Amino acid sequence: VSMISMSCIDRIVLFDVSESATVMPSEVFPMVHRLEIAIRPGLKDPRGAALAATVRAFLGIPIASVRTRDVHRIEADLTEADARRVLHEFVDPVSQRGAVGRLDDESFDVAVTVAYKPGVTDPVGKSARVCVEDTLGRKLAADAAVYTSTMYLLDGVTTADAERIATELLANPVIQTIRIDVYDTWRRAAIERAAWLADDTLQHPGDARDGLV
C-alpha cells in the first residue's frame, strides 16, 4: 500500500461539462473505441471489496462499497464490428459483462479513474494490443495504440475522501494520472456511446455525499 502525501501529487483533474464545448472536425481525431468491462451484477467484485476493506482499515473512511471497471481505449482503424469482436475476446462471459462505449450501471458517489501518463509504458495496454491483433488476424498500424485504465466506483464517500483514496492507495503520481468525477457529472459527460453490450488543475464539482455538483 502506497501512502502518498497530497503535496506530492502531480495532477488531479475533476471534469465538468461545458454547454459551450467546441466541437472539432472529426478528421482531426483518430478513430477511438472504448471498451469497458465489469463484474456481472450480483457477483462479488474481489478487487473492489479488497479496496473497501483497505480504505476502512488504513484511512478510517467508512466507505460503503467499491465497484471496479477495466477500460481499454483503442486508437486504431477498427470498424464497429471489429470492436465488438475484440470486446467478446476480452470479456469472461461467466463473470463479466462489457460494452463498446460505457456500461450503464447503478449510481455511485464518486468515480476515480487511474491511468498511465502519456509517454509511460502501459504493460497491460501492450498485451491488449497483441490480443487485438490476434483477434483480428492482422497487425495494427504503427501509429495505433491501446491504452488502459481502471475505474473505481465509490459509494459512501465525498470528493475529498476520493482524492485521499486515490492519492494514498490507488495511484503513483510519478507515472499515473487521476481523474475524479461525481456521478451527475459522469452521467452528463459526452463519452463514446455504449453501442453494443457483451453478455457471452483542480476543480471541485461539489460534495458527492451531499449531492452537490
PDB file of C-alpha atoms in Angstrom:
ATOM      1  CA  VAL A   1       0.000   0.000   0.000  1.00  0.00           C
ATOM      2  CA  SER A   2       1.430   3.308  -1.056  1.00  0.00           C
ATOM      3  CA  MET A   3       0.898   6.192   1.380  1.00  0.00           C
ATOM      4  CA  ILE A   4       1.498   9.370  -0.592  1.00  0.00           C
ATOM      5  CA  SER A   5       1.174  12.897   0.725  1.00  0.00           C
ATOM      6  CA  MET A   6      -1.227  15.198  -1.111  1.00  0.00           C
ATOM      7  CA  SER A   7       1.664  17.608  -1.577  1.00  0.00           C
ATOM      8  CA  CYS A   8       3.385  15.090  -3.869  1.00  0.00           C
ATOM      9  CA  ILE A   9       0.549  14.620  -6.316  1.00  0.00           C
ATOM     10  CA  ASP A  10       1.340  15.934  -9.776  1.00  0.00           C
ATOM     11  CA  ARG A  11      -2.183  16.339 -11.078  1.00  0.00           C
ATOM     12  CA  ILE A  12      -5.764  15.530 -10.163  1.00  0.00           C
ATOM     13  CA  VAL A  13      -8.346  16.531 -12.740  1.00  0.00           C
ATOM     14  CA  LEU A  14     -12.043  16.759 -11.908  1.00  0.00           C
ATOM     15  CA  PHE A  15     -14.140  17.103 -15.014  1.00  0.00           C
ATOM     16  CA  ASP A  16     -17.293  19.113 -15.501  1.00  0.00           C
ATOM     17  CA  VAL A  17     -19.300  19.601 -18.667  1.00  0.00           C
ATOM     18  CA  SER A  18     -19.484  22.902 -20.513  1.00  0.00           C
ATOM     19  CA  GLU A  19     -22.576  23.526 -22.622  1.00  0.00           C
ATOM     20  CA  SER A  20     -20.480  25.618 -24.992  1.00  0.00           C
ATOM     21  CA  ALA A  21     -17.819  22.979 -25.648  1.00  0.00           C
ATOM     22  CA  THR A  22     -16.162  23.388 -29.029  1.00  0.00           C
ATOM     23  CA  VAL A  23     -16.656  20.525 -31.475  1.00  0.00           C
ATOM     24  CA  MET A  24     -13.663  19.915 -33.714  1.00  0.00           C
ATOM     25  CA  PRO A  25     -13.893  18.307 -37.142  1.00  0.00           C
ATOM     26  CA  SER A  26     -13.931  14.518 -36.828  1.00  0.00           C
ATOM     27  CA  GLU A  27     -10.928  14.078 -39.115  1.00  0.00           C
ATOM     28  CA  VAL A  28      -8.710  15.755 -36.521  1.00  0.00           C
ATOM     29  CA  PHE A  29      -9.070  12.824 -34.147  1.00  0.00           C
ATOM     30  CA  PRO A  30      -8.012   9.195 -34.595  1.00  0.00           C
ATOM     31  CA  MET A  31     -10.717   6.535 -34.617  1.00  0.00           C
ATOM     32  CA  VAL A  32     -11.269   5.616 -30.978  1.00  0.00           C
ATOM     33  CA  HIS A  33     -13.125   2.672 -29.487  1.00  0.00           C
ATOM     34  CA  ARG A  34     -13.623   2.490 -25.751  1.00  0.00           C
ATOM     35  CA  LEU A  35     -14.219  -0.932 -24.189  1.00  0.00           C
ATOM     36  CA  GLU A  36     -15.486  -1.088 -20.620  1.00  0.00           C
ATOM     37  CA  ILE A  37     -15.575  -4.337 -18.631  1.00  0.00           C
ATOM     38  CA  ALA A  38     -17.041  -5.005 -15.188  1.00  0.00           C
ATOM     39  CA  ILE A  39     -18.056  -7.834 -12.883  1.00  0.00           C
ATOM     40  CA  ARG A  40     -21.612  -9.009 -13.513  1.00  0.00           C
ATOM     41  CA  PRO A  41     -24.270  -7.625 -11.150  1.00  0.00           C
ATOM     42  CA  GLY A  42     -24.890  -9.939  -8.230  1.00  0.00           C
ATOM     43  CA  LEU A  43     -21.350 -11.339  -8.256  1.00  0.00           C
ATOM     44  CA  LYS A  44     -18.664 -10.291  -5.795  1.00  0.00           C
ATOM     45  CA  ASP A  45     -16.069  -7.835  -7.061  1.00  0.00           C
ATOM     46  CA  PRO A  46     -12.944  -9.088  -5.221  1.00  0.00           C
ATOM     47  CA  ARG A  47     -10.804  -6.121  -6.220  1.00  0.00           C
ATOM     48  CA  GLY A  48     -13.456  -3.659  -5.082  1.00  0.00           C
ATOM     49  CA  ALA A  49     -14.103  -5.494  -1.824  1.00  0.00           C
ATOM     50  CA  ALA A  50     -10.389  -5.581  -1.033  1.00  0.00           C
ATOM     51  CA  LEU A  51     -10.027  -1.858  -1.656  1.00  0.00           C
ATOM     52  CA  ALA A  52     -13.052  -1.032   0.501  1.00  0.00           C
ATOM     53  CA  ALA A  53     -11.594  -3.067   3.375  1.00  0.00           C
ATOM     54  CA  THR A  54      -8.222  -1.297   2.997  1.00  0.00           C
ATOM     55  CA  VAL A  55      -9.863   2.135   2.953  1.00  0.00           C
ATOM     56  CA  ARG A  56     -11.719   1.390   6.196  1.00  0.00           C
ATOM     57  CA  ALA A  57      -8.711  -0.172   7.921  1.00  0.00           C
ATOM     58  CA  PHE A  58      -5.933   2.223   6.891  1.00  0.00           C
ATOM     59  CA  LEU A  59      -7.694   5.505   6.158  1.00  0.00           C
ATOM     60  CA  GLY A  60     -10.582   5.254   8.605  1.00  0.00           C
ATOM     61  CA  ILE A  61     -13.085   6.273   5.921  1.00  0.00           C
ATOM     62  CA  PRO A  62     -16.448   4.475   6.355  1.00  0.00           C
ATOM     63  CA  ILE A  63     -16.816   3.697   2.662  1.00  0.00           C
ATOM     64  CA  ALA A  64     -19.936   1.718   1.771  1.00  0.00           C
ATOM     65  CA  SER A  65     -18.716  -0.169  -1.291  1.00  0.00           C
ATOM     66  CA  VAL A  66     -16.398  -0.154  -4.306  1.00  0.00           C
ATOM     67  CA  ARG A  67     -17.033  -1.484  -7.802  1.00  0.00           C
ATOM     68  CA  THR A  68     -14.289  -1.673 -10.407  1.00  0.00           C
ATOM     69  CA  ARG A  69     -14.135  -1.495 -14.181  1.00  0.00           C
ATOM     70  CA  ASP A  70     -11.335  -2.107 -16.668  1.00  0.00           C
ATOM     71  CA  VAL A  71     -11.238   0.325 -19.575  1.00  0.00           C
ATOM     72  CA  HIS A  72      -9.414  -0.216 -22.881  1.00  0.00           C
ATOM     73  CA  ARG A  73      -9.108   2.742 -25.242  1.00  0.00           C
ATOM     74  CA  ILE A  74      -8.202   1.558 -28.714  1.00  0.00           C
ATOM     75  CA  GLU A  75      -6.945   4.221 -31.102  1.00  0.00           C
ATOM     76  CA  ALA A  76      -6.824   2.346 -34.380  1.00  0.00           C
ATOM     77  CA  ASP A  77      -8.598   1.843 -37.676  1.00  0.00           C
ATOM     78  CA  LEU A  78     -11.250  -0.570 -36.408  1.00  0.00           C
ATOM     79  CA  THR A  79     -14.837  -0.929 -37.526  1.00  0.00           C
ATOM     80  CA  GLU A  80     -17.654  -1.213 -35.012  1.00  0.00           C
ATOM     81  CA  ALA A  81     -17.792  -4.933 -35.787  1.00  0.00           C
ATOM     82  CA  ASP A  82     -14.047  -5.229 -35.104  1.00  0.00           C
ATOM     83  CA  ALA A  83     -14.518  -3.548 -31.722  1.00  0.00           C
ATOM     84  CA  ARG A  84     -17.297  -5.987 -30.854  1.00  0.00           C
ATOM     85  CA  ARG A  85     -15.095  -8.947 -31.740  1.00  0.00           C
ATOM     86  CA  VAL A  86     -12.311  -7.625 -29.540  1.00  0.00           C
ATOM     87  CA  LEU A  87     -14.695  -6.992 -26.653  1.00  0.00           C
ATOM     88  CA  HIS A  88     -16.021 -10.525 -26.970  1.00  0.00           C
ATOM     89  CA  GLU A  89     -12.487 -11.853 -26.531  1.00  0.00           C
ATOM     90  CA  PHE A  90     -11.746  -9.573 -23.576  1.00  0.00           C
ATOM     91  CA  VAL A  91     -14.879 -10.449 -21.584  1.00  0.00           C
ATOM     92  CA  ASP A  92     -15.256 -13.581 -19.464  1.00  0.00           C
ATOM     93  CA  PRO A  93     -18.939 -14.396 -20.158  1.00  0.00           C
ATOM     94  CA  VAL A  94     -19.336 -16.236 -16.859  1.00  0.00           C
ATOM     95  CA  SER A  95     -18.271 -13.466 -14.501  1.00  0.00           C
ATOM     96  CA  GLN A  96     -18.077 -10.283 -16.574  1.00  0.00           C
ATOM     97  CA  ARG A  97     -20.058  -8.015 -18.857  1.00  0.00           C
ATOM     98  CA  GLY A  98     -18.786  -5.358 -21.198  1.00  0.00           C
ATOM     99  CA  ALA A  99     -19.751  -2.609 -23.589  1.00  0.00           C
ATOM    100  CA  VAL A 100     -18.331  -0.722 -26.524  1.00  0.00           C
ATOM    101  CA  GLY A 101     -18.582   2.743 -25.032  1.00  0.00           C
ATOM    102  CA  ARG A 102     -19.795   2.792 -21.464  1.00  0.00           C
ATOM    103  CA  LEU A 103     -21.699   0.402 -19.223  1.00  0.00           C
ATOM    104  CA  ASP A 104     -24.870   1.838 -17.786  1.00  0.00           C
ATOM    105  CA  ASP A 105     -24.930   0.863 -14.142  1.00  0.00           C
ATOM    106  CA  GLU A 106     -26.319   1.823 -10.767  1.00  0.00           C
ATOM    107  CA  SER A 107     -25.410   5.243  -9.421  1.00  0.00           C
ATOM    108  CA  PHE A 108     -22.375   5.887  -7.249  1.00  0.00           C
ATOM    109  CA  ASP A 109     -20.988   8.843  -5.336  1.00  0.00           C
ATOM    110  CA  VAL A 110     -17.573   9.334  -6.946  1.00  0.00           C
ATOM    111  CA  ALA A 111     -15.662   7.629  -9.756  1.00  0.00           C
ATOM    112  CA  VAL A 112     -11.871   7.553  -9.635  1.00  0.00           C
ATOM    113  CA  THR A 113     -10.055   6.651 -12.844  1.00  0.00           C
ATOM    114  CA  VAL A 114      -6.341   5.839 -12.785  1.00  0.00           C
ATOM    115  CA  ALA A 115      -4.285   5.663 -15.982  1.00  0.00           C
ATOM    116  CA  TYR A 116      -0.675   5.883 -17.069  1.00  0.00           C
ATOM    117  CA  LYS A 117       0.668   9.276 -18.042  1.00  0.00           C
ATOM    118  CA  PRO A 118       1.488   9.933 -21.713  1.00  0.00           C
ATOM    119  CA  GLY A 119       4.888   8.508 -22.548  1.00  0.00           C
ATOM    120  CA  VAL A 120       4.841   5.979 -19.705  1.00  0.00           C
ATOM    121  CA  THR A 121       4.841   2.329 -20.765  1.00  0.00           C
ATOM    122  CA  ASP A 122       1.445   0.721 -20.277  1.00  0.00           C
ATOM    123  CA  PRO A 123       2.232  -3.012 -19.928  1.00  0.00           C
ATOM    124  CA  VAL A 124      -1.414  -4.086 -19.904  1.00  0.00           C
ATOM    125  CA  GLY A 125      -2.031  -1.909 -22.945  1.00  0.00           C
ATOM    126  CA  LYS A 126       0.866  -3.553 -24.794  1.00  0.00           C
ATOM    127  CA  SER A 127      -0.543  -7.009 -24.035  1.00  0.00           C
ATOM    128  CA  ALA A 128      -4.028  -5.838 -25.042  1.00  0.00           C
ATOM    129  CA  ARG A 129      -2.671  -4.641 -28.386  1.00  0.00           C
ATOM    130  CA  VAL A 130      -1.292  -8.119 -29.085  1.00  0.00           C
ATOM    131  CA  CYS A 131      -4.684  -9.598 -28.187  1.00  0.00           C
ATOM    132  CA  VAL A 132      -6.439  -7.145 -30.528  1.00  0.00           C
ATOM    133  CA  GLU A 133      -4.119  -8.100 -33.382  1.00  0.00           C
ATOM    134  CA  ASP A 134      -4.551 -11.826 -32.717  1.00  0.00           C
ATOM    135  CA  THR A 135      -8.334 -11.440 -32.609  1.00  0.00           C
ATOM    136  CA  LEU A 136      -8.498  -9.509 -35.866  1.00  0.00           C
ATOM    137  CA  GLY A 137      -5.809 -11.578 -37.581  1.00  0.00           C
ATOM    138  CA  ARG A 138      -3.824  -8.551 -38.679  1.00  0.00           C
ATOM    139  CA  LYS A 139      -1.286  -6.068 -37.380  1.00  0.00           C
ATOM    140  CA  LEU A 140      -2.443  -2.640 -36.292  1.00  0.00           C
ATOM    141  CA  ALA A 141      -0.861   0.396 -37.900  1.00  0.00           C
ATOM    142  CA  ALA A 142       2.383   1.679 -36.426  1.00  0.00           C
ATOM    143  CA  ASP A 143       0.658   4.763 -35.032  1.00  0.00           C
ATOM    144  CA  ALA A 144      -2.183   2.776 -33.475  1.00  0.00           C
ATOM    145  CA  ALA A 145      -2.291   2.439 -29.694  1.00  0.00           C
ATOM    146  CA  VAL A 146      -4.149   0.683 -26.900  1.00  0.00           C
ATOM    147  CA  TYR A 147      -4.361   2.426 -23.543  1.00  0.00           C
ATOM    148  CA  THR A 148      -5.772   1.000 -20.331  1.00  0.00           C
ATOM    149  CA  SER A 149      -7.180   2.496 -17.174  1.00  0.00           C
ATOM    150  CA  THR A 150      -9.052   1.335 -14.086  1.00  0.00           C
ATOM    151  CA  MET A 151     -12.241   2.907 -12.768  1.00  0.00           C
ATOM    152  CA  TYR A 152     -13.222   2.683  -9.115  1.00  0.00           C
ATOM    153  CA  LEU A 153     -16.876   3.480  -8.405  1.00  0.00           C
ATOM    154  CA  LEU A 154     -17.069   4.582  -4.784  1.00  0.00           C
ATOM    155  CA  ASP A 155     -20.180   4.734  -2.607  1.00  0.00           C
ATOM    156  CA  GLY A 156     -20.393   6.469   0.761  1.00  0.00           C
ATOM    157  CA  VAL A 157     -17.587   8.983   0.193  1.00  0.00           C
ATOM    158  CA  THR A 158     -17.099  12.681  -0.540  1.00  0.00           C
ATOM    159  CA  THR A 159     -14.863  14.029  -3.285  1.00  0.00           C
ATOM    160  CA  ALA A 160     -12.303  14.860  -0.591  1.00  0.00           C
ATOM    161  CA  ASP A 161     -12.415  11.233   0.559  1.00  0.00           C
ATOM    162  CA  ALA A 162     -11.996  10.091  -3.039  1.00  0.00           C
ATOM    163  CA  GLU A 163      -8.953  12.316  -3.534  1.00  0.00           C
ATOM    164  CA  ARG A 164      -7.364  10.863  -0.428  1.00  0.00           C
ATOM    165  CA  ILE A 165      -8.117   7.287  -1.506  1.00  0.00           C
ATOM    166  CA  ALA A 166      -6.716   7.976  -4.963  1.00  0.00           C
ATOM    167  CA  THR A 167      -3.506   9.619  -3.844  1.00  0.00           C
ATOM    168  CA  GLU A 168      -2.753   7.384  -0.869  1.00  0.00           C
ATOM    169  CA  LEU A 169      -3.873   3.985  -2.147  1.00  0.00           C
ATOM    170  CA  LEU A 170      -4.508   3.856  -5.893  1.00  0.00           C
ATOM    171  CA  ALA A 171      -2.059   5.914  -7.933  1.00  0.00           C
ATOM    172  CA  ASN A 172       1.645   6.557  -8.254  1.00  0.00           C
ATOM    173  CA  PRO A 173       1.762  10.283  -9.114  1.00  0.00           C
ATOM    174  CA  VAL A 174       5.110   9.903 -10.838  1.00  0.00           C
ATOM    175  CA  ILE A 175       3.737   7.716 -13.612  1.00  0.00           C
ATOM    176  CA  GLN A 176      -0.054   7.883 -13.324  1.00  0.00           C
ATOM    177  CA  THR A 177      -2.862  10.395 -13.659  1.00  0.00           C
ATOM    178  CA  ILE A 178      -6.067  10.576 -11.637  1.00  0.00           C
ATOM    179  CA  ARG A 179      -9.493  11.630 -12.847  1.00  0.00           C
ATOM    180  CA  ILE A 180     -12.329  12.189 -10.367  1.00  0.00           C
ATOM    181  CA  ASP A 181     -15.997  12.511 -11.377  1.00  0.00           C
ATOM    182  CA  VAL A 182     -19.097  12.808  -9.229  1.00  0.00           C
ATOM    183  CA  TYR A 183     -21.968  10.725 -10.569  1.00  0.00           C
ATOM    184  CA  ASP A 184     -24.034  13.530 -12.114  1.00  0.00           C
ATOM    185  CA  THR A 185     -21.019  14.885 -13.983  1.00  0.00           C
ATOM    186  CA  TRP A 186     -20.117  11.401 -15.180  1.00  0.00           C
ATOM    187  CA  ARG A 187     -23.651  10.855 -16.473  1.00  0.00           C
ATOM    188  CA  ARG A 188     -23.648  14.154 -18.393  1.00  0.00           C
ATOM    189  CA  ALA A 189     -20.213  13.673 -19.908  1.00  0.00           C
ATOM    190  CA  ALA A 190     -20.032  13.229 -23.664  1.00  0.00           C
ATOM    191  CA  ILE A 191     -18.407   9.829 -23.784  1.00  0.00           C
ATOM    192  CA  GLU A 192     -18.331   7.251 -26.542  1.00  0.00           C
ATOM    193  CA  ARG A 193     -21.778   5.723 -26.682  1.00  0.00           C
ATOM    194  CA  ALA A 194     -22.451   2.256 -25.305  1.00  0.00           C
ATOM    195  CA  ALA A 195     -23.284   0.931 -28.753  1.00  0.00           C
ATOM    196  CA  TRP A 196     -23.144  -2.764 -28.018  1.00  0.00           C
ATOM    197  CA  LEU A 197     -23.321  -4.803 -24.836  1.00  0.00           C
ATOM    198  CA  ALA A 198     -21.427  -8.070 -24.427  1.00  0.00           C
ATOM    199  CA  ASP A 199     -23.190 -10.635 -22.352  1.00  0.00           C
ATOM    200  CA  ASP A 200     -21.268 -14.018 -23.657  1.00  0.00           C
ATOM    201  CA  THR A 201      -5.615  21.961 -12.495  1.00  0.00           C
ATOM    202  CA  LEU A 202      -8.029  21.044  -9.513  1.00  0.00           C
ATOM    203  CA  GLN A 203     -11.713  21.877  -9.723  1.00  0.00           C
ATOM    204  CA  HIS A 204     -14.301  20.702  -7.213  1.00  0.00           C
ATOM    205  CA  PRO A 205     -17.717  19.818  -8.638  1.00  0.00           C
ATOM    206  CA  GLY A 206     -19.084  19.599  -5.115  1.00  0.00           C
ATOM    207  CA  ASP A 207     -19.540  17.240  -2.230  1.00  0.00           C
ATOM    208  CA  ALA A 208     -20.719  13.936  -3.690  1.00  0.00           C
ATOM    209  CA  ARG A 209     -22.261  12.718  -0.478  1.00  0.00           C
ATOM    210  CA  ASP A 210     -24.465  15.791  -0.306  1.00  0.00           C
ATOM    211  CA  GLY A 211     -25.386  15.507  -3.975  1.00  0.00           C
ATOM    212  CA  LEU A 212     -23.875  18.865  -4.928  1.00  0.00           C
ATOM    213  CA  VAL A 213     -22.274  19.493  -8.297  1.00  0.00           C
TER     214      VAL A 213
END
